[in-house]
XYZ file of C-alpha atoms in Angstrom:
222
model
C -72.552 66.918 -18.130
C -69.245 67.252 -16.245
C -66.591 68.950 -18.335
C -63.912 66.549 -19.519
C -60.232 67.224 -19.067
C -57.724 67.255 -21.918
C -56.332 63.747 -21.423
C -59.779 62.199 -21.065
C -60.790 63.807 -24.348
C -57.744 62.355 -26.113
C -58.280 58.923 -24.566
C -61.557 58.595 -26.474
C -59.719 58.784 -29.830
C -57.512 56.379 -31.748
C -53.894 57.200 -32.567
C -54.551 59.001 -35.873
C -57.447 60.959 -34.393
C -55.303 61.968 -31.433
C -52.627 63.233 -33.809
C -55.212 65.448 -35.513
C -56.653 66.645 -32.207
C -53.239 67.709 -30.929
C -52.610 69.903 -33.983
C -54.149 73.057 -32.553
C -52.166 75.891 -34.095
C -51.968 77.075 -37.675
C -53.910 75.809 -40.686
C -54.761 72.111 -40.320
C -56.560 69.888 -42.849
C -58.119 66.616 -41.700
C -58.673 64.356 -44.701
C -60.903 61.399 -43.915
C -63.445 59.249 -45.687
C -67.030 58.442 -44.659
C -67.332 56.479 -41.440
C -63.792 57.239 -40.313
C -64.840 59.301 -37.292
C -64.244 62.735 -38.785
C -67.002 64.474 -36.802
C -65.796 62.746 -33.644
C -62.262 63.942 -34.339
C -63.364 67.498 -35.099
C -65.508 67.808 -31.972
C -62.823 66.332 -29.713
C -60.143 68.531 -31.292
C -62.150 71.659 -30.457
C -62.854 70.446 -26.925
C -59.201 69.479 -26.463
C -58.079 72.931 -27.623
C -60.378 74.531 -25.074
C -59.264 72.196 -22.294
C -55.611 73.025 -23.050
C -56.347 76.750 -22.965
C -55.395 77.267 -26.617
C -58.941 78.049 -27.740
C -61.282 80.522 -26.085
C -64.726 78.891 -26.460
C -66.434 82.286 -26.726
C -64.173 83.170 -29.662
C -64.451 79.831 -31.459
C -66.733 79.100 -34.398
C -67.376 75.776 -36.114
C -68.906 75.868 -39.574
C -70.491 73.062 -41.531
C -72.740 72.626 -44.531
C -76.128 71.304 -43.404
C -78.424 71.957 -40.444
C -78.245 68.273 -39.563
C -74.444 68.278 -39.466
C -74.445 71.464 -37.383
C -76.894 69.959 -34.897
C -74.769 66.808 -34.580
C -71.554 68.765 -34.031
C -73.267 71.085 -31.545
C -74.574 68.090 -29.551
C -71.158 66.455 -29.399
C -69.500 69.641 -28.231
C -72.101 70.076 -25.504
C -71.497 66.519 -24.336
C -67.801 67.374 -24.110
C -68.495 70.502 -22.094
C -67.770 72.985 -24.912
C -71.153 74.687 -24.776
C -70.006 78.212 -25.654
C -68.669 77.325 -29.106
C -70.740 78.771 -31.938
C -71.775 76.055 -34.401
C -73.529 77.186 -37.563
C -73.976 76.361 -41.196
C -72.045 78.573 -43.603
C -75.284 80.212 -44.710
C -76.683 80.888 -41.247
C -73.336 82.279 -40.069
C -73.230 84.662 -43.032
C -76.817 85.753 -42.420
C -76.142 86.391 -38.723
C -73.142 88.573 -39.504
C -75.072 90.411 -42.198
C -77.983 91.133 -39.872
C -75.585 92.388 -37.201
C -73.340 94.604 -39.325
C -75.714 95.848 -42.025
C -77.538 98.370 -39.777
C -74.189 99.684 -38.501
C -72.962 100.377 -42.038
C -76.163 101.486 -43.779
C -78.394 102.739 -40.973
C -81.130 100.377 -42.165
C -82.219 96.866 -41.279
C -80.698 94.070 -43.328
C -82.815 92.789 -46.239
C -85.198 90.000 -45.326
C -84.426 86.431 -46.266
C -86.434 84.947 -49.114
C -88.405 82.031 -47.717
C -89.266 80.337 -51.030
C -86.912 80.807 -53.953
C -88.976 78.461 -56.104
C -92.119 80.549 -55.600
C -90.355 83.756 -56.590
C -88.804 82.108 -59.652
C -92.312 80.980 -60.607
C -93.510 84.574 -60.265
C -90.606 85.758 -62.400
C -91.436 83.185 -65.066
C -95.098 84.250 -65.049
C -94.167 87.921 -65.442
C -92.122 87.225 -68.562
C -94.759 84.735 -69.768
C -92.477 81.752 -69.668
C -94.288 78.500 -68.941
C -92.337 76.073 -66.785
C -93.370 72.757 -65.269
C -92.765 72.053 -61.593
C -89.644 70.035 -62.411
C -88.382 72.825 -64.672
C -88.878 75.325 -61.861
C -86.771 73.134 -59.597
C -84.083 72.941 -62.259
C -84.191 76.719 -62.751
C -83.670 77.248 -58.994
C -80.657 74.901 -59.040
C -79.164 76.696 -62.021
C -79.661 80.123 -60.442
C -77.874 78.881 -57.325
C -75.072 77.494 -59.493
C -74.615 80.879 -61.133
C -74.236 82.554 -57.744
C -71.704 80.045 -56.430
C -69.671 79.959 -59.644
C -69.801 83.756 -60.126
C -70.941 83.285 -63.720
C -73.388 85.369 -65.710
C -76.635 83.943 -67.020
C -75.506 84.800 -70.558
C -72.524 82.455 -70.184
C -74.674 79.593 -68.932
C -76.471 77.106 -71.172
C -79.692 76.370 -69.336
C -81.469 73.019 -69.564
C -84.715 74.829 -68.790
C -84.808 77.317 -71.651
C -81.413 78.369 -72.958
C -82.757 81.316 -74.948
C -84.827 82.935 -72.219
C -82.933 81.876 -69.109
C -80.997 85.179 -68.816
C -84.334 87.024 -68.924
C -85.695 84.795 -66.170
C -82.623 85.404 -63.990
C -82.868 89.161 -64.515
C -86.548 89.216 -63.577
C -85.882 87.104 -60.481
C -83.196 89.566 -59.410
C -85.507 92.503 -60.063
C -88.272 91.012 -57.932
C -85.819 90.454 -55.088
C -84.594 94.025 -55.291
C -88.109 95.482 -55.521
C -89.188 93.591 -52.402
C -85.892 94.089 -50.537
C -85.285 90.356 -50.301
C -82.128 88.256 -50.423
C -81.653 84.535 -50.908
C -79.102 82.349 -49.147
C -76.506 82.869 -51.867
C -76.916 86.640 -51.563
C -76.298 86.329 -47.824
C -72.948 84.646 -48.468
C -71.909 87.159 -51.115
C -73.036 90.224 -49.169
C -71.342 89.052 -45.984
C -68.134 88.444 -47.938
C -68.449 91.903 -49.465
C -68.785 93.527 -46.041
C -65.705 91.751 -44.725
C -63.665 92.636 -47.793
C -64.723 96.245 -48.202
C -65.392 97.484 -44.668
C -62.224 97.472 -42.523
C -64.221 98.319 -39.395
C -66.436 95.280 -39.904
C -63.470 92.995 -40.537
C -61.641 94.284 -37.463
C -64.659 93.734 -35.225
C -65.238 90.270 -36.675
C -61.595 89.292 -36.121
C -61.793 90.426 -32.510
C -64.938 88.365 -31.949
C -63.734 85.095 -33.526
C -60.168 83.831 -33.328
C -60.484 80.093 -33.999
C -62.372 78.425 -36.822
C -63.138 74.843 -37.717
C -64.558 74.304 -41.194
C -66.330 70.965 -41.636
C -67.035 69.497 -45.103
C -64.517 71.895 -46.637
C -64.520 69.906 -49.889
C -68.126 70.991 -50.554
C -67.297 74.693 -50.543
C -66.713 76.535 -53.790
Protein backbone atom coordinates (compact mmCIF):
# COMPACT_ATOMS: atom_id res chain seq x y z
CA UNK A 1 0.00 0.00 0.00
CA UNK A 2 1.20 3.54 -0.78
CA UNK A 3 2.78 5.20 2.23
CA UNK A 4 0.59 7.91 3.71
CA UNK A 5 1.87 11.38 4.44
CA UNK A 6 1.66 13.04 7.85
CA UNK A 7 -1.43 15.17 7.19
CA UNK A 8 -3.34 12.30 5.62
CA UNK A 9 -2.64 10.20 8.70
CA UNK A 10 -3.98 12.94 10.99
CA UNK A 11 -7.04 13.49 8.80
CA UNK A 12 -8.24 9.97 9.62
CA UNK A 13 -8.51 10.84 13.34
CA UNK A 14 -10.92 12.92 15.38
CA UNK A 15 -9.78 15.98 17.32
CA UNK A 16 -8.84 14.18 20.55
CA UNK A 17 -7.05 11.42 18.66
CA UNK A 18 -5.14 13.99 16.64
CA UNK A 19 -4.04 15.68 19.85
CA UNK A 20 -2.63 12.37 21.10
CA UNK A 21 -0.98 11.60 17.76
CA UNK A 22 0.82 14.94 17.71
CA UNK A 23 2.37 14.34 21.13
CA UNK A 24 5.50 12.62 19.87
CA UNK A 25 8.20 13.55 22.36
CA UNK A 26 8.61 12.61 26.00
CA UNK A 27 6.46 10.26 28.08
CA UNK A 28 2.84 10.28 26.87
CA UNK A 29 -0.11 8.38 28.38
CA UNK A 30 -3.25 7.83 26.31
CA UNK A 31 -6.15 7.00 28.61
CA UNK A 32 -9.16 5.67 26.74
CA UNK A 33 -11.99 3.24 27.33
CA UNK A 34 -13.07 0.26 25.21
CA UNK A 35 -14.32 1.17 21.75
CA UNK A 36 -12.83 4.65 21.82
CA UNK A 37 -10.34 4.01 19.02
CA UNK A 38 -7.26 3.52 21.17
CA UNK A 39 -5.55 1.06 18.80
CA UNK A 40 -6.37 3.34 15.87
CA UNK A 41 -4.86 6.28 17.73
CA UNK A 42 -1.74 4.34 18.73
CA UNK A 43 -1.08 3.03 15.22
CA UNK A 44 -1.64 6.44 13.60
CA UNK A 45 0.54 8.15 16.22
CA UNK A 46 3.45 5.84 15.39
CA UNK A 47 2.93 6.29 11.65
CA UNK A 48 2.62 10.06 12.09
CA UNK A 49 5.87 10.15 14.08
CA UNK A 50 7.63 8.30 11.28
CA UNK A 51 6.13 10.51 8.59
CA UNK A 52 7.30 13.62 10.48
CA UNK A 53 10.81 12.21 10.81
CA UNK A 54 10.66 12.09 14.61
CA UNK A 55 10.66 8.30 14.80
CA UNK A 56 13.07 6.01 12.98
CA UNK A 57 10.92 2.97 12.08
CA UNK A 58 13.89 0.61 12.41
CA UNK A 59 14.44 1.85 15.98
CA UNK A 60 10.79 1.79 17.04
CA UNK A 61 9.13 -0.96 19.04
CA UNK A 62 5.46 -1.35 19.93
CA UNK A 63 4.59 -3.68 22.77
CA UNK A 64 1.23 -5.12 23.70
CA UNK A 65 -0.16 -7.92 25.82
CA UNK A 66 -1.69 -10.59 23.58
CA UNK A 67 -0.75 -12.15 20.24
CA UNK A 68 -4.10 -11.03 18.84
CA UNK A 69 -3.52 -7.41 19.83
CA UNK A 70 0.00 -7.51 18.40
CA UNK A 71 -1.28 -8.92 15.10
CA UNK A 72 -3.95 -6.20 14.88
CA UNK A 73 -1.47 -3.40 15.60
CA UNK A 74 1.05 -4.86 13.16
CA UNK A 75 -1.60 -5.01 10.40
CA UNK A 76 -2.66 -1.41 10.96
CA UNK A 77 0.91 -0.18 10.86
CA UNK A 78 1.54 -2.04 7.62
CA UNK A 79 -1.56 -0.48 6.09
CA UNK A 80 -0.15 2.92 7.07
CA UNK A 81 3.20 2.15 5.49
CA UNK A 82 5.10 1.64 8.77
CA UNK A 83 6.29 -1.87 7.97
CA UNK A 84 9.67 -1.70 9.71
CA UNK A 85 8.27 -1.12 13.20
CA UNK A 86 8.76 -4.08 15.53
CA UNK A 87 5.46 -5.14 17.11
CA UNK A 88 5.62 -7.82 19.78
CA UNK A 89 3.98 -8.99 22.95
CA UNK A 90 5.88 -8.20 26.14
CA UNK A 91 6.76 -11.87 26.53
CA UNK A 92 7.96 -12.46 22.98
CA UNK A 93 10.03 -9.27 23.05
CA UNK A 94 11.72 -10.38 26.28
CA UNK A 95 12.39 -13.84 24.86
CA UNK A 96 13.89 -12.40 21.67
CA UNK A 97 16.26 -10.18 23.62
CA UNK A 98 17.18 -13.05 25.92
CA UNK A 99 17.96 -15.37 23.02
CA UNK A 100 20.09 -12.67 21.39
CA UNK A 101 22.10 -11.52 24.40
CA UNK A 102 22.38 -14.69 26.48
CA UNK A 103 25.04 -16.35 24.26
CA UNK A 104 27.06 -13.12 24.23
CA UNK A 105 27.15 -12.98 28.03
CA UNK A 106 27.39 -16.66 28.95
CA UNK A 107 28.88 -18.32 25.87
CA UNK A 108 25.95 -20.75 25.83
CA UNK A 109 22.59 -20.87 24.10
CA UNK A 110 19.67 -19.39 26.00
CA UNK A 111 17.50 -21.87 27.93
CA UNK A 112 14.66 -23.35 25.93
CA UNK A 113 11.12 -22.15 26.44
CA UNK A 114 8.79 -24.47 28.31
CA UNK A 115 5.98 -25.42 25.95
CA UNK A 116 3.51 -26.73 28.55
CA UNK A 117 3.68 -25.32 32.06
CA UNK A 118 0.66 -27.36 33.11
CA UNK A 119 2.33 -30.62 32.09
CA UNK A 120 5.47 -29.83 34.06
CA UNK A 121 3.45 -28.80 37.12
CA UNK A 122 1.65 -32.14 36.83
CA UNK A 123 5.02 -33.90 36.77
CA UNK A 124 6.13 -31.92 39.81
CA UNK A 125 2.95 -32.87 41.66
CA UNK A 126 3.45 -36.54 40.78
CA UNK A 127 7.05 -36.48 42.03
CA UNK A 128 6.00 -35.19 45.44
CA UNK A 129 2.96 -37.50 45.41
CA UNK A 130 0.43 -34.72 45.47
CA UNK A 131 -2.82 -35.61 43.73
CA UNK A 132 -4.42 -32.75 41.84
CA UNK A 133 -7.45 -32.69 39.56
CA UNK A 134 -7.26 -31.06 36.15
CA UNK A 135 -8.93 -27.91 37.47
CA UNK A 136 -6.53 -27.83 40.43
CA UNK A 137 -3.59 -28.09 38.05
CA UNK A 138 -4.92 -25.09 36.15
CA UNK A 139 -5.29 -23.17 39.39
CA UNK A 140 -1.76 -24.14 40.46
CA UNK A 141 -0.37 -22.81 37.14
CA UNK A 142 -2.21 -19.50 37.65
CA UNK A 143 -0.90 -19.19 41.19
CA UNK A 144 2.68 -19.94 40.13
CA UNK A 145 2.41 -17.22 37.49
CA UNK A 146 1.01 -14.84 40.10
CA UNK A 147 3.99 -15.48 42.34
CA UNK A 148 6.39 -14.60 39.53
CA UNK A 149 4.61 -11.38 38.59
CA UNK A 150 4.14 -10.24 42.19
CA UNK A 151 7.68 -11.23 43.24
CA UNK A 152 6.29 -13.12 46.23
CA UNK A 153 7.53 -16.35 47.76
CA UNK A 154 5.40 -19.48 47.84
CA UNK A 155 5.64 -19.46 51.64
CA UNK A 156 3.88 -16.08 51.74
CA UNK A 157 1.07 -17.24 49.48
CA UNK A 158 -2.07 -19.01 50.66
CA UNK A 159 -2.85 -21.46 47.89
CA UNK A 160 -6.40 -22.54 47.05
CA UNK A 161 -4.95 -25.78 45.69
CA UNK A 162 -3.17 -27.07 48.78
CA UNK A 163 -1.94 -24.39 51.16
CA UNK A 164 0.28 -26.74 53.14
CA UNK A 165 2.13 -28.34 50.25
CA UNK A 166 2.05 -25.56 47.68
CA UNK A 167 5.58 -24.30 48.50
CA UNK A 168 6.86 -27.86 47.96
CA UNK A 169 5.10 -28.02 44.60
CA UNK A 170 6.60 -24.68 43.52
CA UNK A 171 10.08 -25.78 44.57
CA UNK A 172 9.80 -29.05 42.65
CA UNK A 173 8.52 -27.22 39.56
CA UNK A 174 11.51 -24.90 39.72
CA UNK A 175 13.88 -27.83 40.17
CA UNK A 176 12.49 -29.62 37.13
CA UNK A 177 12.92 -26.47 35.04
CA UNK A 178 16.50 -26.07 36.18
CA UNK A 179 17.35 -29.74 35.64
CA UNK A 180 16.04 -29.61 32.07
CA UNK A 181 17.39 -26.12 31.33
CA UNK A 182 13.92 -24.75 30.66
CA UNK A 183 12.32 -21.37 31.32
CA UNK A 184 8.69 -20.31 31.30
CA UNK A 185 7.33 -17.02 29.99
CA UNK A 186 7.62 -15.34 33.39
CA UNK A 187 11.27 -16.40 33.61
CA UNK A 188 11.86 -14.82 30.21
CA UNK A 189 10.58 -11.47 31.49
CA UNK A 190 12.59 -11.64 34.70
CA UNK A 191 15.81 -12.83 33.05
CA UNK A 192 15.60 -10.20 30.33
CA UNK A 193 15.06 -7.52 32.99
CA UNK A 194 18.03 -8.89 34.91
CA UNK A 195 20.28 -8.67 31.86
CA UNK A 196 19.29 -5.07 31.19
CA UNK A 197 19.79 -4.08 34.82
CA UNK A 198 23.03 -5.90 35.50
CA UNK A 199 24.89 -5.89 32.18
CA UNK A 200 25.79 -2.35 31.06
CA UNK A 201 26.99 -3.62 27.68
CA UNK A 202 23.63 -5.25 27.02
CA UNK A 203 21.71 -2.15 28.08
CA UNK A 204 23.88 0.10 25.91
CA UNK A 205 23.39 -2.09 22.85
CA UNK A 206 19.65 -2.32 23.48
CA UNK A 207 19.35 1.47 23.83
CA UNK A 208 21.19 1.96 20.55
CA UNK A 209 18.86 -0.47 18.78
CA UNK A 210 15.54 0.92 20.07
CA UNK A 211 14.88 4.60 20.69
CA UNK A 212 11.08 4.86 20.61
CA UNK A 213 8.59 2.70 22.46
CA UNK A 214 4.83 2.45 22.49
CA UNK A 215 3.36 0.34 25.28
CA UNK A 216 -0.22 -0.79 24.64
CA UNK A 217 -2.48 -2.04 27.47
CA UNK A 218 -0.13 -0.51 30.03
CA UNK A 219 -2.75 -0.93 32.77
CA UNK A 220 -2.36 -4.73 32.55
CA UNK A 221 1.34 -4.67 33.39
CA UNK A 222 2.51 -5.30 36.93
